[in-house]
XYZ file of C-alpha atoms in Angstrom:
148
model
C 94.139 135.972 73.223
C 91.963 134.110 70.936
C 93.192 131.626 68.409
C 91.462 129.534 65.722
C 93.030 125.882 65.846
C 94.106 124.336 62.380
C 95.024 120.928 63.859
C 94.175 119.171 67.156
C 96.600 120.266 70.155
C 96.940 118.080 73.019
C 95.098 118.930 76.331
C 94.095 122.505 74.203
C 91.593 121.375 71.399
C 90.248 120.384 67.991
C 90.745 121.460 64.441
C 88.800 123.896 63.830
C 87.903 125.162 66.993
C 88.188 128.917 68.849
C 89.710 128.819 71.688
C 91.265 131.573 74.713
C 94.704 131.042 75.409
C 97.812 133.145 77.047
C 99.052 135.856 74.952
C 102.733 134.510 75.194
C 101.668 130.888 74.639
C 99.826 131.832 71.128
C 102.263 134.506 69.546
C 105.451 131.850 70.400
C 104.315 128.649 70.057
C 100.878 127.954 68.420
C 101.293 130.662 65.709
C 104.988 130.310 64.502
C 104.258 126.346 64.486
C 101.297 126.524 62.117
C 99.439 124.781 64.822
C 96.812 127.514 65.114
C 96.080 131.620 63.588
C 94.772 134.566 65.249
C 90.703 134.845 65.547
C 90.562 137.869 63.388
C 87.008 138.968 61.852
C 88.220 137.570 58.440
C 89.613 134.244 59.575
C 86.095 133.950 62.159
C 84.137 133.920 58.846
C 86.493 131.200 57.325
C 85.861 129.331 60.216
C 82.400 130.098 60.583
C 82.430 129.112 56.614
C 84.532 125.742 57.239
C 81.764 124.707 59.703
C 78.716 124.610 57.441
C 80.775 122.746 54.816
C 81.526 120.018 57.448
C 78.205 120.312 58.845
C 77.221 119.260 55.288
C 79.646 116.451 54.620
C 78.761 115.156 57.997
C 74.840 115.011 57.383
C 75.993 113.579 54.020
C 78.049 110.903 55.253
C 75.731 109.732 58.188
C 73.051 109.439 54.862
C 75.728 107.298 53.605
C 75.968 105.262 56.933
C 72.658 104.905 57.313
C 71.851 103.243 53.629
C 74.805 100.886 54.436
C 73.413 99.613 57.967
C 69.770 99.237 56.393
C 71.580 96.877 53.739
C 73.903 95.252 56.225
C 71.175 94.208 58.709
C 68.610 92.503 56.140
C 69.495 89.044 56.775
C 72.228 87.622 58.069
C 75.950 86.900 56.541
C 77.052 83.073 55.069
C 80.150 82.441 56.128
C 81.593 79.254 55.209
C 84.273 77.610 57.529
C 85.672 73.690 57.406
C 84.390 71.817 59.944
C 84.550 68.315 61.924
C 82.862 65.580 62.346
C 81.374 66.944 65.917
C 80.373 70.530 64.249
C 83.698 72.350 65.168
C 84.941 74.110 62.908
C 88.610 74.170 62.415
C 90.182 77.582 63.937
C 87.703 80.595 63.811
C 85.789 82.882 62.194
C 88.022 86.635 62.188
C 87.352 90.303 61.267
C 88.726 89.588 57.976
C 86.585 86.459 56.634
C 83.274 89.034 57.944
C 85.012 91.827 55.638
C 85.250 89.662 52.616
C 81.605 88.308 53.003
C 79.916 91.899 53.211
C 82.583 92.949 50.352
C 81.267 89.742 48.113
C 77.280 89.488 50.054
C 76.342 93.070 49.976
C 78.755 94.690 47.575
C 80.239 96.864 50.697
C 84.285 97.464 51.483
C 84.360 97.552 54.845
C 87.919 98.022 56.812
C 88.462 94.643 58.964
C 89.473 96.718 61.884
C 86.066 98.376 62.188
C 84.957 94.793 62.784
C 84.544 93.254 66.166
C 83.470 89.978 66.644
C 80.966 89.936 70.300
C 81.719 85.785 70.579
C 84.266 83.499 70.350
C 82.996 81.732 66.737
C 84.287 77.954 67.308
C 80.872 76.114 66.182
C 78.831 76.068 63.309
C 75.752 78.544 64.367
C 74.811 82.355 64.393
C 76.813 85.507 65.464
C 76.829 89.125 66.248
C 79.580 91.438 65.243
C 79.579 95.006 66.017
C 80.892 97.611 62.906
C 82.045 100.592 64.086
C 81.766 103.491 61.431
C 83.513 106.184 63.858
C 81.902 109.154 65.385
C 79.902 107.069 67.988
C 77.784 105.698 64.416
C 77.710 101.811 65.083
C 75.939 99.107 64.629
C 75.369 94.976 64.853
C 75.454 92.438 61.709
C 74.330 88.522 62.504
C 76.356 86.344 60.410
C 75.979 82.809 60.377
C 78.760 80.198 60.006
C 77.677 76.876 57.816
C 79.695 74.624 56.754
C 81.726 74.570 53.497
C-alpha cells in the first residue's frame, strides 16, 4: 500500500513524502493517527502541487541566505570586550555578544544558537565563527575583539 506522509515518522519518512508500506500497518496505524493518507490520484496531485510551492519557498529562501552571507562576510565584526593590562580580556566572547553585533553592525537577527564560535576568544585579536542557516546552508563570519 502506498501512503502520502503528512508529518515525519520515525525510521519510515518525511513530510511530504510517498512511501510503500504494509497494508495492515497503513489502514491501523498511519491513517487513523493522521500521521499519513492514502496515495490516491487526487491527493498525488496535492502532493505533486505541495512540492513546487516548497520548491519555490526554498529557492526563495536560499536568495534570502545568500544576500545575508554576502553582507555578513564584507568585513569583519567589532566586538568590544574589557580587557587587562596584559591584553586578556576578562571572560569571553559567546554566541550571544556575535548575535547582538550582526543585529546592531549589519541590521541582521540572527538566533545565537545558529552561532558557533571555531576558537576559544580569551585575547584581544581576530575570530572565525561558523552560522549555520539549516539545510546544510552555512557559512564563516571573522569578528574581531578590541577593546572597550
Amino acid at each position: 500500500m502506498q501512503v502520502i506522509l503528512i508529518q515525519d515518522v520515525n525510521n519510515l519518512g518525511g513530510a511530504n513524502e510517498l512511501v510503500t508500506v504494509k497494508d495492515g500497518y497503513g489502514r491501523n496505524y498511519l491513517i487513523p493517527h493522521k500521521f499519513a493518507v492514502e496515495a490516491s490520484s487526487s491527493n498525488l496531485k496535492r502532493l505533486a502541487e505541495r512540492q513546487k510551492q516548497m520548491a519555490k519557498k526554498e529557492e526563495k529562501l536560499l536568495a534570502e541566505i545568500n544576500s545575508v552571507v554576502n553582507v555578513l562576510q564584507e568585513s569583519p565584526l567589532k566586538i568590544g570586550a574589557k580587557t587587562g593590562t596584559s591584553g586578556k580580556i576578562f571572560g569571553s566572547v559567546t554566541s550571544v555578544q556575535i548575535a547582538r553585533a550582526i543585529r546592531e553592525q549589519r541590521g541582521y537577527e540572527i538566533d545565537r544558537r545558529k552561532i558557533t564560535i571555531l576558537d576559544d576568544v580569551k585575547e584581544l585579536g581576530s575570530y572565525k565563527a561558523k552560522i549555520d542557516f539549516g539545510k546544510g546552508h552555512e557559512t564563516e563570519v571573522d569578528f574581531e575583539v578590541i577593546a572597550e
